PDB file of C-alpha atoms in Angstrom:
ATOM      1  CA  MET A   1      -0.159  -0.200  -0.021  1.00 41.00           C
ATOM      2  CA  SER A   2       1.352   3.518  -0.807  1.00 38.00           C
ATOM      3  CA  GLN A   3       2.105   6.184   1.776  1.00 39.00           C
ATOM      4  CA  LYS A   4      -0.531   8.295  -0.157  1.00 36.00           C
ATOM      5  CA  ASN A   5      -3.203   5.264   0.183  1.00 38.00           C
ATOM      6  CA  ARG A   6      -2.233   4.615   3.727  1.00 39.00           C
ATOM      7  CA  LEU A   7      -2.572   8.250   4.729  1.00 37.00           C
ATOM      8  CA  HIS A   8      -5.961   7.978   2.940  1.00 37.00           C
ATOM      9  CA  ALA A   9      -6.948   4.785   4.801  1.00 47.00           C
ATOM     10  CA  VAL A  10      -6.509   6.590   8.437  1.00 48.00           C
ATOM     11  CA  PRO A  11      -7.486  10.378   7.754  1.00 47.00           C
ATOM     12  CA  ASP A  12      -6.651  12.962  10.099  1.00 52.00           C
ATOM     13  CA  ARG A  13      -5.005  10.629  12.690  1.00 51.00           C
ATOM     14  CA  PRO A  14      -1.253   9.815  13.345  1.00 51.00           C
ATOM     15  CA  LEU A  15      -0.230   6.350  12.070  1.00 80.00           C
ATOM     16  CA  GLU A  16       2.283   6.222  14.609  1.00 86.00           C
ATOM     17  CA  LEU A  17       2.024   6.946  18.652  1.00 87.00           C
ATOM     18  CA  SER A  18       5.049   6.569  21.158  1.00 87.00           C
ATOM     19  CA  ARG A  19       5.517   6.766  24.670  1.00 87.00           C
ATOM     20  CA  ARG A  20       8.565   6.896  27.119  1.00 86.00           C
ATOM     21  CA  ASP A  21       8.133   4.781  30.262  1.00 84.00           C
ATOM     22  CA  ASP A  22      11.305   4.389  32.928  1.00 83.00           C
ATOM     23  CA  GLY A  23      13.856   3.874  30.529  1.00 89.00           C
ATOM     24  CA  PHE A  24      11.919   2.266  27.478  1.00 92.00           C
ATOM     25  CA  VAL A  25      10.237   3.468  24.476  1.00 92.00           C
ATOM     26  CA  VAL A  26       6.920   1.982  23.024  1.00 93.00           C
ATOM     27  CA  THR A  27       5.706   2.553  19.486  1.00 93.00           C
ATOM     28  CA  ALA A  28       2.563   1.605  18.207  1.00 92.00           C
ATOM     29  CA  ARG A  29       1.683   1.578  14.543  1.00 91.00           C
ATOM     30  CA  TRP A  30      -1.443   1.458  12.416  1.00 87.00           C
ATOM     31  CA  HIS A  31      -0.961   0.533   8.937  1.00 82.00           C
ATOM     32  CA  THR A  32      -4.752  -0.052   7.600  1.00 71.00           C
ATOM     33  CA  ASP A  33      -8.048   0.885   8.918  1.00 64.00           C
ATOM     34  CA  THR A  34     -10.804  -1.516   9.419  1.00 57.00           C
ATOM     35  CA  GLY A  35     -13.395   0.478   7.960  1.00 61.00           C
ATOM     36  CA  SER A  36     -15.591   0.289  11.097  1.00 59.00           C
ATOM     37  CA  ASP A  37     -16.472   2.291  13.985  1.00 61.00           C
ATOM     38  CA  GLU A  38     -14.809  -0.720  16.109  1.00 68.00           C
ATOM     39  CA  ILE A  39     -11.999  -0.067  18.128  1.00 71.00           C
ATOM     40  CA  ASN A  40      -8.797  -1.631  16.656  1.00 79.00           C
ATOM     41  CA  GLY A  41      -5.771  -2.116  18.147  1.00 85.00           C
ATOM     42  CA  PRO A  42      -2.156  -1.068  16.252  1.00 90.00           C
ATOM     43  CA  ASP A  43      -0.714  -3.503  13.541  1.00 90.00           C
ATOM     44  CA  GLU A  44       2.614  -3.483  14.660  1.00 92.00           C
ATOM     45  CA  VAL A  45       4.234  -2.465  18.523  1.00 94.00           C
ATOM     46  CA  VAL A  46       7.931  -1.953  18.956  1.00 95.00           C
ATOM     47  CA  ILE A  47       9.607  -1.928  22.558  1.00 96.00           C
ATOM     48  CA  ARG A  48      13.043  -0.270  22.683  1.00 95.00           C
ATOM     49  CA  ILE A  49      15.478   0.567  25.448  1.00 95.00           C
ATOM     50  CA  ALA A  50      15.727   4.458  25.373  1.00 92.00           C
ATOM     51  CA  ASP A  51      18.805   6.191  24.805  1.00 91.00           C
ATOM     52  CA  ASP A  52      18.892   7.616  28.236  1.00 89.00           C
ATOM     53  CA  ALA A  53      18.063   4.396  29.949  1.00 90.00           C
ATOM     54  CA  THR A  54      19.799   3.593  33.270  1.00 91.00           C
ATOM     55  CA  HIS A  55      22.369   0.922  33.403  1.00 93.00           C
ATOM     56  CA  GLU A  56      20.189  -1.380  35.116  1.00 91.00           C
ATOM     57  CA  ALA A  57      17.484  -0.971  32.301  1.00 91.00           C
ATOM     58  CA  ARG A  58      19.978  -1.955  29.957  1.00 94.00           C
ATOM     59  CA  GLN A  59      21.454  -4.539  31.957  1.00 94.00           C
ATOM     60  CA  HIS A  60      18.141  -6.271  32.463  1.00 93.00           C
ATOM     61  CA  GLY A  61      16.349  -5.775  28.975  1.00 94.00           C
ATOM     62  CA  ILE A  62      13.026  -6.090  28.266  1.00 95.00           C
ATOM     63  CA  THR A  63      11.509  -8.147  30.927  1.00 92.00           C
ATOM     64  CA  SER A  64       8.075  -9.730  31.500  1.00 89.00           C
ATOM     65  CA  ALA A  65       7.458  -6.747  33.957  1.00 87.00           C
ATOM     66  CA  VAL A  66       8.458  -4.111  31.381  1.00 90.00           C
ATOM     67  CA  LEU A  67       5.956  -5.616  28.781  1.00 90.00           C
ATOM     68  CA  HIS A  68       3.040  -5.541  31.215  1.00 85.00           C
ATOM     69  CA  ARG A  69       3.867  -1.831  31.737  1.00 84.00           C
ATOM     70  CA  MET A  70       4.100  -1.141  28.163  1.00 88.00           C
ATOM     71  CA  GLY A  71       0.656  -2.980  27.602  1.00 86.00           C
ATOM     72  CA  ARG A  72      -0.862  -0.226  29.782  1.00 80.00           C
ATOM     73  CA  GLN A  73       0.831   2.115  27.553  1.00 83.00           C
ATOM     74  CA  VAL A  74      -0.461   0.430  24.072  1.00 86.00           C
ATOM     75  CA  ASP A  75      -3.992   0.734  25.741  1.00 80.00           C
ATOM     76  CA  ASP A  76      -3.499   4.486  26.239  1.00 77.00           C
ATOM     77  CA  MET A  77      -2.202   4.907  22.819  1.00 81.00           C
ATOM     78  CA  VAL A  78      -5.499   2.844  21.349  1.00 80.00           C
ATOM     79  CA  ALA A  79      -7.690   5.045  23.633  1.00 75.00           C
ATOM     80  CA  GLU A  80      -5.960   8.181  22.021  1.00 75.00           C
ATOM     81  CA  PHE A  81      -5.869   6.857  18.425  1.00 78.00           C
ATOM     82  CA  HIS A  82      -9.798   6.434  18.738  1.00 71.00           C
ATOM     83  CA  ASP A  83     -10.243   9.747  20.235  1.00 67.00           C
ATOM     84  CA  MET A  84     -11.473   8.300  23.637  1.00 63.00           C
ATOM     85  CA  PRO A  85     -10.626   9.382  26.972  1.00 54.00           C
ATOM     86  CA  SER A  86      -7.463   8.171  28.625  1.00 55.00           C
ATOM     87  CA  VAL A  87      -8.027   4.393  29.483  1.00 53.00           C
ATOM     88  CA  GLY A  88      -7.121   4.973  33.286  1.00 63.00           C
ATOM     89  CA  ALA A  89      -9.536   7.623  33.333  1.00 65.00           C
ATOM     90  CA  TYR A  90     -12.153   5.967  31.376  1.00 67.00           C
ATOM     91  CA  GLN A  91     -12.039   2.656  33.285  1.00 71.00           C
ATOM     92  CA  VAL A  92     -12.286   4.791  36.646  1.00 70.00           C
ATOM     93  CA  MET A  93     -15.398   6.418  35.116  1.00 73.00           C
ATOM     94  CA  VAL A  94     -17.004   3.254  34.178  1.00 76.00           C
ATOM     95  CA  GLY A  95     -16.364   1.511  37.393  1.00 73.00           C
ATOM     96  CA  ARG A  96     -18.013   4.448  39.043  1.00 76.00           C
ATOM     97  CA  TYR A  97     -20.676   4.372  36.826  1.00 79.00           C
ATOM     98  CA  ILE A  98     -21.485   0.705  37.137  1.00 81.00           C
ATOM     99  CA  GLU A  99     -21.098   0.758  40.865  1.00 79.00           C
ATOM    100  CA  SER A 100     -23.632   3.837  41.273  1.00 77.00           C
ATOM    101  CA  ARG A 101     -25.950   2.403  38.666  1.00 79.00           C
ATOM    102  CA  LEU A 102     -26.269  -1.136  40.343  1.00 80.00           C
ATOM    103  CA  ALA A 103     -26.937   0.605  43.728  1.00 75.00           C
ATOM    104  CA  GLU A 104     -29.605   2.846  42.101  1.00 75.00           C
ATOM    105  CA  LEU A 105     -31.257  -0.552  40.573  1.00 76.00           C
ATOM    106  CA  ALA A 106     -30.764  -2.546  43.887  1.00 72.00           C
ATOM    107  CA  GLN A 107     -32.721   0.519  45.846  1.00 70.00           C
ATOM    108  CA  ALA A 108     -35.217   0.643  43.056  1.00 71.00           C
ATOM    109  CA  ARG A 109     -36.170  -3.358  43.902  1.00 69.00           C
ATOM    110  CA  GLY A 110     -35.684  -2.965  47.784  1.00 63.00           C
ATOM    111  CA  ALA A 111     -32.278  -4.379  48.060  1.00 52.00           C
ATOM    112  CA  THR A 112     -33.579  -7.923  48.187  1.00 54.00           C
ATOM    113  CA  ALA A 113     -31.383 -10.455  46.690  1.00 56.00           C
ATOM    114  CA  ASP A 114     -33.737 -11.371  44.204  1.00 68.00           C
ATOM    115  CA  GLY A 115     -33.104  -9.282  41.005  1.00 79.00           C
ATOM    116  CA  PHE A 116     -29.427  -9.016  41.043  1.00 81.00           C
ATOM    117  CA  GLU A 117     -28.658 -10.864  38.086  1.00 85.00           C
ATOM    118  CA  ALA A 118     -31.419  -8.682  36.130  1.00 85.00           C
ATOM    119  CA  ASP A 119     -29.772  -5.399  37.603  1.00 86.00           C
ATOM    120  CA  LEU A 120     -26.403  -6.890  36.146  1.00 88.00           C
ATOM    121  CA  LEU A 121     -27.874  -7.530  32.830  1.00 91.00           C
ATOM    122  CA  ALA A 122     -29.372  -4.203  32.938  1.00 89.00           C
ATOM    123  CA  VAL A 123     -26.118  -2.501  33.138  1.00 89.00           C
ATOM    124  CA  TYR A 124     -24.473  -5.010  31.033  1.00 92.00           C
ATOM    125  CA  ASP A 125     -26.811  -4.198  28.247  1.00 91.00           C
ATOM    126  CA  ASP A 126     -26.365  -0.333  28.968  1.00 87.00           C
ATOM    127  CA  LEU A 127     -22.736  -0.503  28.516  1.00 86.00           C
ATOM    128  CA  ALA A 128     -22.979  -2.699  25.213  1.00 87.00           C
ATOM    129  CA  GLY A 129     -25.457  -0.351  23.914  1.00 85.00           C
ATOM    130  CA  ARG A 130     -23.262   2.617  24.415  1.00 81.00           C
ATOM    131  CA  ARG A 131     -20.571   0.620  22.653  1.00 81.00           C
ATOM    132  CA  HIS A 132     -18.062  -0.086  25.645  1.00 81.00           C
ATOM    133  CA  ALA A 133     -15.438  -2.141  24.419  1.00 79.00           C
ATOM    134  CA  ASP A 134     -15.347  -4.935  27.033  1.00 82.00           C
ATOM    135  CA  PRO A 135     -18.558  -4.677  28.770  1.00 87.00           C
ATOM    136  CA  LEU A 136     -18.051  -7.666  30.503  1.00 86.00           C
ATOM    137  CA  GLY A 137     -14.193  -7.116  31.690  1.00 82.00           C
ATOM    138  CA  ALA A 138     -15.806  -3.872  33.100  1.00 82.00           C
ATOM    139  CA  LEU A 139     -18.586  -5.574  35.083  1.00 85.00           C
ATOM    140  CA  ALA A 140     -15.784  -7.875  36.459  1.00 81.00           C
ATOM    141  CA  THR A 141     -13.631  -5.294  37.688  1.00 76.00           C
ATOM    142  CA  ALA A 142     -16.159  -3.241  39.289  1.00 79.00           C
ATOM    143  CA  THR A 143     -17.976  -5.787  41.110  1.00 78.00           C
ATOM    144  CA  GLY A 144     -15.053  -8.334  41.912  1.00 75.00           C
ATOM    145  CA  ARG A 145     -16.282 -11.198  39.972  1.00 78.00           C
ATOM    146  CA  THR A 146     -14.666 -13.259  37.285  1.00 81.00           C
ATOM    147  CA  ARG A 147     -15.604 -13.041  33.749  1.00 83.00           C
ATOM    148  CA  ALA A 148     -17.170 -16.935  34.338  1.00 87.00           C
ATOM    149  CA  ALA A 149     -19.109 -16.270  37.416  1.00 84.00           C
ATOM    150  CA  LEU A 150     -20.558 -12.866  35.569  1.00 85.00           C
ATOM    151  CA  GLY A 151     -21.366 -14.956  32.502  1.00 89.00           C
ATOM    152  CA  ARG A 152     -23.578 -17.600  34.512  1.00 89.00           C
ATOM    153  CA  LEU A 153     -25.458 -14.474  36.207  1.00 88.00           C
ATOM    154  CA  LEU A 154     -26.136 -12.811  32.971  1.00 91.00           C
ATOM    155  CA  ASP A 155     -27.072 -16.029  31.489  1.00 92.00           C
ATOM    156  CA  ALA A 156     -29.364 -16.606  34.416  1.00 88.00           C
ATOM    157  CA  ALA A 157     -31.055 -13.282  34.034  1.00 88.00           C
ATOM    158  CA  ARG A 158     -31.551 -13.678  30.264  1.00 91.00           C
ATOM    159  CA  GLN A 159     -33.532 -16.868  30.956  1.00 90.00           C
ATOM    160  CA  ARG A 160     -35.241 -15.478  33.582  1.00 85.00           C
ATOM    161  CA  ASN A 161     -36.276 -12.693  31.047  1.00 82.00           C
ATOM    162  CA  ASP A 162     -37.321 -14.991  28.649  1.00 82.00           C
ATOM    163  CA  GLN A 163     -39.705 -16.786  30.728  1.00 80.00           C
ATOM    164  CA  GLU A 164     -41.287 -13.619  32.484  1.00 74.00           C
ATOM    165  CA  GLY A 165     -40.400 -10.759  30.086  1.00 64.00           C
ATOM    166  CA  PRO A 166     -38.009  -7.921  31.121  1.00 54.00           C
ATOM    167  CA  SER A 167     -39.401  -5.630  34.004  1.00 51.00           C
ATOM    168  CA  ARG A 168     -39.747  -1.922  32.776  1.00 43.00           C
ATOM    169  CA  GLU A 169     -38.802  -0.884  36.267  1.00 44.00           C
ATOM    170  CA  ARG A 170     -35.342  -2.671  36.656  1.00 43.00           C
ATOM    171  CA  LEU A 171     -34.476  -1.711  32.892  1.00 43.00           C
ATOM    172  CA  ALA A 172     -35.491   2.183  33.407  1.00 39.00           C
TER     173      ALA A 172
END
């Protein structure tokens, strides 16, 4: 693909973003556009030791701890590339929203145990409707439950909805 076509494929956006982190530089590159509104990661990620890195960083090189830190940097670059709020701030905002929404739904149903699954499903559907990239992951983080456990709770709520029909009060 020519440079002209590449620039046309991803209009008004940089094709490359970089971050520095404690003696390392991570660069993410997008070569193509998926042609959809979905969030896509970079086509290429390069991690290198910075020119001004400490002797210790040079001695140890790119370790699994460095890769973990750089993963967070890549998440931030993906968010920037797609004009989203910074990932850290976005995750905090989503977590707070989930917690407050679950509390509102629990109060509306009288805070009894029955209905928690429906509340989770309402919040999950809301996040999915807002095109959150990972509504199940956000719910897992906010509630402290595993994806598998949440999947079972959401399935139970869906089955109950199929049998009884959704409650307008819960989904409001």
